[in-house]
PDB file of C-alpha atoms in Angstrom:
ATOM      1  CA  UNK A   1       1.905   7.286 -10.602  1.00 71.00           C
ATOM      2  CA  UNK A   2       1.555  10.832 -12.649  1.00 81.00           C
ATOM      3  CA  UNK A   3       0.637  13.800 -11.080  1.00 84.00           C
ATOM      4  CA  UNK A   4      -2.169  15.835 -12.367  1.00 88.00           C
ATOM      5  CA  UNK A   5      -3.809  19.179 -11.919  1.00 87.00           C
ATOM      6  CA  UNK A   6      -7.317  20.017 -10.384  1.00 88.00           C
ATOM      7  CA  UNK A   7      -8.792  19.919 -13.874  1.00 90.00           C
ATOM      8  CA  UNK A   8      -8.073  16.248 -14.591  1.00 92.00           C
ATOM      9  CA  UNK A   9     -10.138  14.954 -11.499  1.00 93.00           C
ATOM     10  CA  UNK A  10     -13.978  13.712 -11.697  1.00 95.00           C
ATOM     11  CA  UNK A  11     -15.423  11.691  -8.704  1.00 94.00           C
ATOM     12  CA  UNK A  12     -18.853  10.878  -7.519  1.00 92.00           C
ATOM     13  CA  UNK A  13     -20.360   8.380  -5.262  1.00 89.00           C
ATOM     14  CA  UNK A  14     -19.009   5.434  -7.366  1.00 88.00           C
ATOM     15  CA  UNK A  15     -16.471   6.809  -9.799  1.00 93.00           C
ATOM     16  CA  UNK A  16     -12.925   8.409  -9.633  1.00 95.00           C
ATOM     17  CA  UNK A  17     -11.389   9.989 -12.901  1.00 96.00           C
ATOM     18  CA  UNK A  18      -7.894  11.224 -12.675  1.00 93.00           C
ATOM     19  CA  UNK A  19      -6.789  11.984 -16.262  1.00 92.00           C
ATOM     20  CA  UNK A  20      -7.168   8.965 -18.467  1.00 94.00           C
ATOM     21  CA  UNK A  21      -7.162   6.080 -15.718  1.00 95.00           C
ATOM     22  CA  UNK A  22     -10.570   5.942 -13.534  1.00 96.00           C
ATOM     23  CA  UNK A  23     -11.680   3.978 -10.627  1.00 96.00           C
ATOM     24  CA  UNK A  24     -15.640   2.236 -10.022  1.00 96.00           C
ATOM     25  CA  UNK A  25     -17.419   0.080  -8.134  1.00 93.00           C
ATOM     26  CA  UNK A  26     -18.897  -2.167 -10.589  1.00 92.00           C
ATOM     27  CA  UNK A  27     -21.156  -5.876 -10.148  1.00 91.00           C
ATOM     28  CA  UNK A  28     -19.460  -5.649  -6.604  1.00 91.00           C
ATOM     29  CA  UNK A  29     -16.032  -5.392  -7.530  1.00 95.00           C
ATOM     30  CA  UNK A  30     -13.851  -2.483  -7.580  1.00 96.00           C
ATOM     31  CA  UNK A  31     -12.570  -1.336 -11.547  1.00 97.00           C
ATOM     32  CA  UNK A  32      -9.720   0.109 -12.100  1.00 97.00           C
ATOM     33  CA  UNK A  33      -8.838   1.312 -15.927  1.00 97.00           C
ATOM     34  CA  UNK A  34      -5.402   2.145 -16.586  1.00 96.00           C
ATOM     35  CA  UNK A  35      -4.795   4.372 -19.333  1.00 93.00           C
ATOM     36  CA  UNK A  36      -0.680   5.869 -18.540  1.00 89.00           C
ATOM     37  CA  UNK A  37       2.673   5.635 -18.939  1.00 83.00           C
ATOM     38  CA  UNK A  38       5.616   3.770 -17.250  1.00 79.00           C
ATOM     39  CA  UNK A  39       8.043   6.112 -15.095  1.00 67.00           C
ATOM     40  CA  UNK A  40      11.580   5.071 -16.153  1.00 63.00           C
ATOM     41  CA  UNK A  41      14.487   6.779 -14.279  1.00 55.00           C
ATOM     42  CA  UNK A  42      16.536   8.939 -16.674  1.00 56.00           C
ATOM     43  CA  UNK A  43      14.450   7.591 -20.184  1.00 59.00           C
ATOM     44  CA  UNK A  44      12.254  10.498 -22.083  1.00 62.00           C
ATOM     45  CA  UNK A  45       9.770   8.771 -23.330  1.00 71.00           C
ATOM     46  CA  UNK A  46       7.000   6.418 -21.883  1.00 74.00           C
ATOM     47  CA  UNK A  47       6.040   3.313 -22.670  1.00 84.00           C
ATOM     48  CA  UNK A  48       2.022   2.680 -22.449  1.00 89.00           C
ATOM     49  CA  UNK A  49       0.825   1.212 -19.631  1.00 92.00           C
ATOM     50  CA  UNK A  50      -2.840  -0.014 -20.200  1.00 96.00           C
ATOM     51  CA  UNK A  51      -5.258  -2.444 -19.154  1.00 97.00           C
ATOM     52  CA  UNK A  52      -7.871  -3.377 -16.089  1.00 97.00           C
ATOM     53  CA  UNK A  53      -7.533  -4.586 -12.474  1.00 97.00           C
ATOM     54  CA  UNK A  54     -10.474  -5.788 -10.771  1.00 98.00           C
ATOM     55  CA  UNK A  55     -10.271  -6.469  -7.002  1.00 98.00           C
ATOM     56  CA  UNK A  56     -12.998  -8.598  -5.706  1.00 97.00           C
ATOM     57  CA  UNK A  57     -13.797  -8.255  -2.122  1.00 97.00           C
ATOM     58  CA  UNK A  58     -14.640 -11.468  -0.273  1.00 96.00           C
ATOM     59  CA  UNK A  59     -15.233  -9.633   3.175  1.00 94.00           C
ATOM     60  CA  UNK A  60     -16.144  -6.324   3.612  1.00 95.00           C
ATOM     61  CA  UNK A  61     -15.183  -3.907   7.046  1.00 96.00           C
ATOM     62  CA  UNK A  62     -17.138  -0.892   7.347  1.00 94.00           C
ATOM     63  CA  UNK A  63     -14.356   0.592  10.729  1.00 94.00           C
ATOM     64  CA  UNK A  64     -11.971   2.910  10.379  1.00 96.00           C
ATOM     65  CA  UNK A  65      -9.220   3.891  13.016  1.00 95.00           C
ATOM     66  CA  UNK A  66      -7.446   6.901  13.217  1.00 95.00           C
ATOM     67  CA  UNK A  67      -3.869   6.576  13.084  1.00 94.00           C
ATOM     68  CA  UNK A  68      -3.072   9.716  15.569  1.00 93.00           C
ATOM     69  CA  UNK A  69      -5.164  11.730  18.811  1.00 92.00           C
ATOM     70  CA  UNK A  70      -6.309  14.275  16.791  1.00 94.00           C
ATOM     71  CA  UNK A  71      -8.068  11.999  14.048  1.00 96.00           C
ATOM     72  CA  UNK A  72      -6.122  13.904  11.313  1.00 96.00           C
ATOM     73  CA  UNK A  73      -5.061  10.637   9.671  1.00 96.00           C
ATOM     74  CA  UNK A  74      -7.589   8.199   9.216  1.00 97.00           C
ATOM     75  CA  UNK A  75      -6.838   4.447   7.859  1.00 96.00           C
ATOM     76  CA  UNK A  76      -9.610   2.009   6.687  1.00 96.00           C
ATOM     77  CA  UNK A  77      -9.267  -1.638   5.750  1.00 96.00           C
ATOM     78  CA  UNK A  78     -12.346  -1.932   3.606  1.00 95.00           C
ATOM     79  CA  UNK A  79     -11.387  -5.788   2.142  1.00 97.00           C
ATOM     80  CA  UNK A  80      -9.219  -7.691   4.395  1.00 96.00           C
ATOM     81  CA  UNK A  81      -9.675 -10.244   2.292  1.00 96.00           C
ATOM     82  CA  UNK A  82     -10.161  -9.854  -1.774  1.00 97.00           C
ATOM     83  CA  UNK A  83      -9.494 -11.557  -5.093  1.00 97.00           C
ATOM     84  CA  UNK A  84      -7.784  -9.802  -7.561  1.00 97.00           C
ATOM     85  CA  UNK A  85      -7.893 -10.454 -11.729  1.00 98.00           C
ATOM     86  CA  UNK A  86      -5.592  -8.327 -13.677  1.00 98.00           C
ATOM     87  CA  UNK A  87      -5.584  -7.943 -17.806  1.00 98.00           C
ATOM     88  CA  UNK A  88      -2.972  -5.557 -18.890  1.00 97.00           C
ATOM     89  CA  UNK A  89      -3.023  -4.667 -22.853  1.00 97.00           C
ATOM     90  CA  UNK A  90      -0.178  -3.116 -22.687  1.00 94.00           C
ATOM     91  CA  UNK A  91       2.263  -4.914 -21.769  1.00 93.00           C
ATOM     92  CA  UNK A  92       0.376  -8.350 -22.480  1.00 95.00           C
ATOM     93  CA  UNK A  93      -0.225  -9.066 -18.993  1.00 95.00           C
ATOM     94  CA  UNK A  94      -2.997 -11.551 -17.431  1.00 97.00           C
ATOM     95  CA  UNK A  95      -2.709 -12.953 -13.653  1.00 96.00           C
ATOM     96  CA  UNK A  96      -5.170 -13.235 -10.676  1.00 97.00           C
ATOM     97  CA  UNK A  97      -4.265 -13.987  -7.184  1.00 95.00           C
ATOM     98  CA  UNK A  98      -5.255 -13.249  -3.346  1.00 94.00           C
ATOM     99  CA  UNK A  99      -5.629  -9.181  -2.779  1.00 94.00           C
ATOM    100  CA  UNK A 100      -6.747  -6.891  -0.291  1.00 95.00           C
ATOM    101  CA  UNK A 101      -7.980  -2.803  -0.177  1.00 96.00           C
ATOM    102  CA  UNK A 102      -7.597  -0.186   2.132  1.00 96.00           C
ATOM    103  CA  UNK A 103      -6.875   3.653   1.698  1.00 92.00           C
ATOM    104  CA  UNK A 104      -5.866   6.266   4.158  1.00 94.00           C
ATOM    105  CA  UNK A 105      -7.100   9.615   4.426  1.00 94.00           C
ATOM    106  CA  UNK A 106      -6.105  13.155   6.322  1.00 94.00           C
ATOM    107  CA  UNK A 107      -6.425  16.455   6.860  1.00 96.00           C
ATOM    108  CA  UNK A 108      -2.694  17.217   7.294  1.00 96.00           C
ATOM    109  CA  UNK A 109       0.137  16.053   4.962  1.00 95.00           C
ATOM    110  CA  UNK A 110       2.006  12.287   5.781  1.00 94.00           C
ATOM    111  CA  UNK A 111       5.059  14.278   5.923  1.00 95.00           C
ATOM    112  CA  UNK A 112       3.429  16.433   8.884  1.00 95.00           C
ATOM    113  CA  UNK A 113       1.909  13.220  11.090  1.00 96.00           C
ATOM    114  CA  UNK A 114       4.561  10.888  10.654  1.00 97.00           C
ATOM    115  CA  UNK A 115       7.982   9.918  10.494  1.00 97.00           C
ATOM    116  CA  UNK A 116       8.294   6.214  10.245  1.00 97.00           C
ATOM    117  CA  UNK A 117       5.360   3.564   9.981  1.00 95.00           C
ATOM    118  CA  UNK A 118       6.063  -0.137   9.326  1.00 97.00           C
ATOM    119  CA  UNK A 119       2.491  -2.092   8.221  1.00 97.00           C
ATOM    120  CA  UNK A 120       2.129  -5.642   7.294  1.00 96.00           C
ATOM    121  CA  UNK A 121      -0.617  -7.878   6.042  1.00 96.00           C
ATOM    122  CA  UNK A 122      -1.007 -12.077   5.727  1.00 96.00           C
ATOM    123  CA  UNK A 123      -4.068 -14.021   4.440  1.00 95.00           C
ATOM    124  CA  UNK A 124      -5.142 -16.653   7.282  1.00 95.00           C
ATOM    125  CA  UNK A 125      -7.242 -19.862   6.983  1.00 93.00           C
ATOM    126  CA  UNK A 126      -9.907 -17.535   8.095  1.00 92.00           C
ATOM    127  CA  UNK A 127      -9.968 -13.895   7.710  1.00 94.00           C
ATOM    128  CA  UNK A 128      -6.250 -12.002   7.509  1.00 96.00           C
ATOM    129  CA  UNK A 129      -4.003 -10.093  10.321  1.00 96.00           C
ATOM    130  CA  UNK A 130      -3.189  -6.839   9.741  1.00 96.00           C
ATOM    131  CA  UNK A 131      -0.022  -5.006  11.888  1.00 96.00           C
ATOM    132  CA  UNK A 132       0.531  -1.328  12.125  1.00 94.00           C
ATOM    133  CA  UNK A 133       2.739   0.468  13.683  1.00 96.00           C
ATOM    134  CA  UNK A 134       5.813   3.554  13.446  1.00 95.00           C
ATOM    135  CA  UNK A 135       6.295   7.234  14.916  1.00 97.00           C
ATOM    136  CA  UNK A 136       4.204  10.045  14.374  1.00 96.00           C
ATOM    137  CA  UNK A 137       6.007  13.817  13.689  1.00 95.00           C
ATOM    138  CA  UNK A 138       5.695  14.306  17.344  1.00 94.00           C
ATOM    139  CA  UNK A 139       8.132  11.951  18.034  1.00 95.00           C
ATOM    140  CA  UNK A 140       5.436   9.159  19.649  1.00 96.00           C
ATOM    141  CA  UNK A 141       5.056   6.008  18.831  1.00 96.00           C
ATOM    142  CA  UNK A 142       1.872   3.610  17.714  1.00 95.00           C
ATOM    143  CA  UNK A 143       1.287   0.267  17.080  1.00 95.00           C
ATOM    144  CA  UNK A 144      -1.448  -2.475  16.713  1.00 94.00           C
ATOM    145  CA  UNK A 145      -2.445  -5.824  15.607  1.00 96.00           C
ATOM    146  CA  UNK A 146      -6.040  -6.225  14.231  1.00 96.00           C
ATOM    147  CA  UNK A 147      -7.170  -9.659  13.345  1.00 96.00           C
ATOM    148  CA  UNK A 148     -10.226  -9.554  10.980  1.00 97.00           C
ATOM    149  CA  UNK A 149     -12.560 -12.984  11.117  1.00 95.00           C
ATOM    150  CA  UNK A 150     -14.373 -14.588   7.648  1.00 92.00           C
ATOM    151  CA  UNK A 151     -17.074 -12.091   8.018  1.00 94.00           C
ATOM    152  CA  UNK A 152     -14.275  -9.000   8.025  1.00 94.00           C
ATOM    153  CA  UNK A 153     -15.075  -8.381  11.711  1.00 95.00           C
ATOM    154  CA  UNK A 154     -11.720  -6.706  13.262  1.00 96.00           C
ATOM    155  CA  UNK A 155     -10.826  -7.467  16.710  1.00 96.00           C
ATOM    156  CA  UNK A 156      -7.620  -6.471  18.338  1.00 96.00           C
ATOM    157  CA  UNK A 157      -5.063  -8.389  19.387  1.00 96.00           C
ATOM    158  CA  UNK A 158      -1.900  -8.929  21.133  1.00 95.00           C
ATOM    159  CA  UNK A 159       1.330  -7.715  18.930  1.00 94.00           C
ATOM    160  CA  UNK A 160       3.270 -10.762  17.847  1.00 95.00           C
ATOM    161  CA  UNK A 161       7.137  -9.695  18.708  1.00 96.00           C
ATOM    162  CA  UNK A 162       9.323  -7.383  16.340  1.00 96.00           C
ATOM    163  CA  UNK A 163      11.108  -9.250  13.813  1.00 95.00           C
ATOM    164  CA  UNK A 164      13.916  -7.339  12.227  1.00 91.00           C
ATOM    165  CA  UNK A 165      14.324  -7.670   8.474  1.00 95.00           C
ATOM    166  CA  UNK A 166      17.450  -6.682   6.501  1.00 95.00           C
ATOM    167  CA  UNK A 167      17.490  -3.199   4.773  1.00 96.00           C
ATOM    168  CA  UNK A 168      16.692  -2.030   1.675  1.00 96.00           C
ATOM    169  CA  UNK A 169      18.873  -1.442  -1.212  1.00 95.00           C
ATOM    170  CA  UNK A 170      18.606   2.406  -0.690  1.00 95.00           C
ATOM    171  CA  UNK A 171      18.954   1.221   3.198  1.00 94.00           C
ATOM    172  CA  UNK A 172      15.238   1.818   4.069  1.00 95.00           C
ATOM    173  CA  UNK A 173      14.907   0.256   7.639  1.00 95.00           C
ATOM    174  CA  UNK A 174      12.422  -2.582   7.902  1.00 96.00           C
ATOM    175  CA  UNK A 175      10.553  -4.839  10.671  1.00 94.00           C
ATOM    176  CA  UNK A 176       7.661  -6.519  11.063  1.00 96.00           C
ATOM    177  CA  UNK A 177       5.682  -8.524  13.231  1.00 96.00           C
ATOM    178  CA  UNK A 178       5.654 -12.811  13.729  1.00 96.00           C
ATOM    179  CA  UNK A 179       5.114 -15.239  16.216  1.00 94.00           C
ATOM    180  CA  UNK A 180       8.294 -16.066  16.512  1.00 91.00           C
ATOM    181  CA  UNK A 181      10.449 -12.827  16.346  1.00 93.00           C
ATOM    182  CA  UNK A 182      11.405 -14.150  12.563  1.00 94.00           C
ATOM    183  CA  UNK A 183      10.680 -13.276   9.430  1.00 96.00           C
ATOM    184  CA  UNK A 184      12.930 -13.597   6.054  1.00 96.00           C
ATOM    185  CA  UNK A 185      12.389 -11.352   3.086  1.00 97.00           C
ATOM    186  CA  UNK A 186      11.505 -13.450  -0.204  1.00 97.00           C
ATOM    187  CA  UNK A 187      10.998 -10.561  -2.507  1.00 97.00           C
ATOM    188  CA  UNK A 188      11.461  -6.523  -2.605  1.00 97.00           C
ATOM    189  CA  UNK A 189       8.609  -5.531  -5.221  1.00 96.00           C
ATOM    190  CA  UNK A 190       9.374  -1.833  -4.535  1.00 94.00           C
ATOM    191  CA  UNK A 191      12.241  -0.297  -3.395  1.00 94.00           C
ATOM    192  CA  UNK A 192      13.160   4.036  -3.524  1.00 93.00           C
ATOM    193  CA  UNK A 193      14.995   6.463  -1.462  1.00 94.00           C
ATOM    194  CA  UNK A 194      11.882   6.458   1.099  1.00 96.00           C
ATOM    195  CA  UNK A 195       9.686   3.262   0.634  1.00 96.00           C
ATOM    196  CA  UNK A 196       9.997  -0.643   0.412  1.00 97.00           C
ATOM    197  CA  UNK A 197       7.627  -3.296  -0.627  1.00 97.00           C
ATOM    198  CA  UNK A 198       8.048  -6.726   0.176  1.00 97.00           C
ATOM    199  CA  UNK A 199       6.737 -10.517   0.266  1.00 97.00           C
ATOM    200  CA  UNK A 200       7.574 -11.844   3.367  1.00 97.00           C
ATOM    201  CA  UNK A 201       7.336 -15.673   4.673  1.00 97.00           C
ATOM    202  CA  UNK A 202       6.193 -15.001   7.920  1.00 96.00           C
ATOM    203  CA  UNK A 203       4.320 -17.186  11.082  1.00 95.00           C
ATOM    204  CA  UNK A 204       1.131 -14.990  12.142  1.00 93.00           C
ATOM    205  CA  UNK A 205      -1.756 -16.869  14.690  1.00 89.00           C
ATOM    206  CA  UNK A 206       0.249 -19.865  14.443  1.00 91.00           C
ATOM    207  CA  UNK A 207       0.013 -20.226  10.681  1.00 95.00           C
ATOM    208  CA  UNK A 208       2.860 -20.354   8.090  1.00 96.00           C
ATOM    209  CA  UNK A 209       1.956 -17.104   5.759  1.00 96.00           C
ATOM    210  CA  UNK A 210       3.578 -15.332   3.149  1.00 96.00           C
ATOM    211  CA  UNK A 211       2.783 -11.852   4.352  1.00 96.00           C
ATOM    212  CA  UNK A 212       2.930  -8.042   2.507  1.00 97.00           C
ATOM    213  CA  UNK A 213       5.280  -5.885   4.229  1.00 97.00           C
ATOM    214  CA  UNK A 214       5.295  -2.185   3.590  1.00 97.00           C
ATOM    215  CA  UNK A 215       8.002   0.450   5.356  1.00 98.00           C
ATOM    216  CA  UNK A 216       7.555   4.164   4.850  1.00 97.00           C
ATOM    217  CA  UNK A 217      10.323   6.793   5.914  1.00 97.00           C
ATOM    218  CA  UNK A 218       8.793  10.242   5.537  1.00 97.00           C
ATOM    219  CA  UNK A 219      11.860  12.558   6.496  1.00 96.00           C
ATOM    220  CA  UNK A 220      14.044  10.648   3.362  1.00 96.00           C
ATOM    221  CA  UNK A 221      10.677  11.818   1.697  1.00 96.00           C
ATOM    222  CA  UNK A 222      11.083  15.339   2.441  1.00 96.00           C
ATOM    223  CA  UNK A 223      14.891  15.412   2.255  1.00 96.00           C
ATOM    224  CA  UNK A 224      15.284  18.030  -0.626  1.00 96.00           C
ATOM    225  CA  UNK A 225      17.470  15.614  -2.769  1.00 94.00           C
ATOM    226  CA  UNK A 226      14.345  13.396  -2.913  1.00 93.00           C
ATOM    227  CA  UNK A 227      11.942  16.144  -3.312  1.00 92.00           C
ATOM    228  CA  UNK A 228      14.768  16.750  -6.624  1.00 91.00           C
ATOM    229  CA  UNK A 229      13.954  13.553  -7.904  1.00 86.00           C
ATOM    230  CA  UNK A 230      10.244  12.636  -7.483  1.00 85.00           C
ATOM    231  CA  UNK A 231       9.237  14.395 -10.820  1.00 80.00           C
ATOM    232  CA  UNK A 232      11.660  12.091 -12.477  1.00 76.00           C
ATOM    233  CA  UNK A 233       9.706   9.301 -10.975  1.00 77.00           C
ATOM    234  CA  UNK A 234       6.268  10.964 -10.893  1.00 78.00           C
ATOM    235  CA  UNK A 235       5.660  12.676 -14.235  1.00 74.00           C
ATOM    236  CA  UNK A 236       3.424  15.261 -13.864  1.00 77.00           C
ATOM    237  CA  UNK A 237       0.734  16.678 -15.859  1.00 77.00           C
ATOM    238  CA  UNK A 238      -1.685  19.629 -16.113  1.00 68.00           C
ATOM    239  CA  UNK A 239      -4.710  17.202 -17.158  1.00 68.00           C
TER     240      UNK A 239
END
């Protein structure tokens, strides 16, 4: 989370280098080296952040889908389904659990194609469901449910109904998507002026899940208060 100049960044076909940290594809599993700092609020100095994450796909999806008419924001779900091992240095960290990969690209900034976008993501006995949806900076709304199968196949389906979820600390609105209209937040892993990140347990395809839940508010983003802070949070740096 430190923002760097033009000079700092090396990519090929396999490799990303932004400053000291750098991305690869490597024995089928995507490497990420973390070489940075932690971003405490208010505190002026860093403590090191360093160590490896490995996510291990177990399906791979080779769609994208583009998120508005004119294409200009384009999301891909490359691993519905992945492993994940992490081994942090610094601090002494080791875990490994259930993960997944995607990335979103676009020719415009998110600030410019969207206001709002709610997304949401639960591991199934087979394959994982994936729910997408908010209002682009035109003032129309999108939304979809992909379900990908154990080969990472996506097929669309039929939007389980909203289920409301209590705000954030900073009063970010959230929702997502179950069977049953109900959902109950277990944990808020990140929570700022303009985004939450949360476990959910959840009921997707008729399964009991504990579901990712992600809600983005772009206009708090660009509110010039917030625009004040984000170097605070986002150190940056020429290289």
């Amino acid at each position: 989370m430190t923002e760097r100049g033009s000079g700092a960044l090396e990519r090929d076909a396999s490799n990303l280098v932004i400053g000291p940290s750098s991305v690869r594809w490597e024995d089928g599993a995507l490497t990420i080296d973390i070489h940075e700092g932690d971003t405490r609020l208010f505190v002026p100095w860093q403590r090191p952040v360093i160590g490896k994450v490995r996510v291990l796909p177990e399906v791979l999806n080779r769609a994208a889908f583009a998120l508005d008419a004119q294409e200009n924001h384009i999301w891909h779900c490359l691993a519905p389904r992945a492993r994940i091992e992490v081994e942090m240095t610094s601090p002494g960290l080791r875990w490994s659990g259930k993960g997944y990969l995607d990335h979103n690209r676009g020719a415009e900034p998110l600030e410019t194609g969207f206001d709002v976008w709610h997304w949401s993501r639960a591991h199934l006995k087979e394959g994982a469901l994936v729910c997408y949806e908010g209002e682009r900076g035109d003032g129309s709304l999108f939304a979809s449910a992909l379900r990908f199968d154990r080969h990472g196949v996506p097929e669309p389906v039929d939007l389980p109904p909203i289920a409301h979820l209590e705000p954030s600390k900073w009063r970010i609105a959230r929702r997502t998507r179950s069977d049953i209209g109900v959902a109950e937040v277990r944990r808020t892993w990140e929570d700022t002026p303009f985004y939450a990140r949360s476990e959910l347990a959840s009921r997707f395809a008729g399964e009991e899940v504990v579901a990712v839940q992600e809600s983005l508010d772009m206009r708090r983003f660009s509110s010039p208060i917030v625009q004040f802070m984000l170097p605070y949070r986002m150190p940056r740096r020429k290289r």
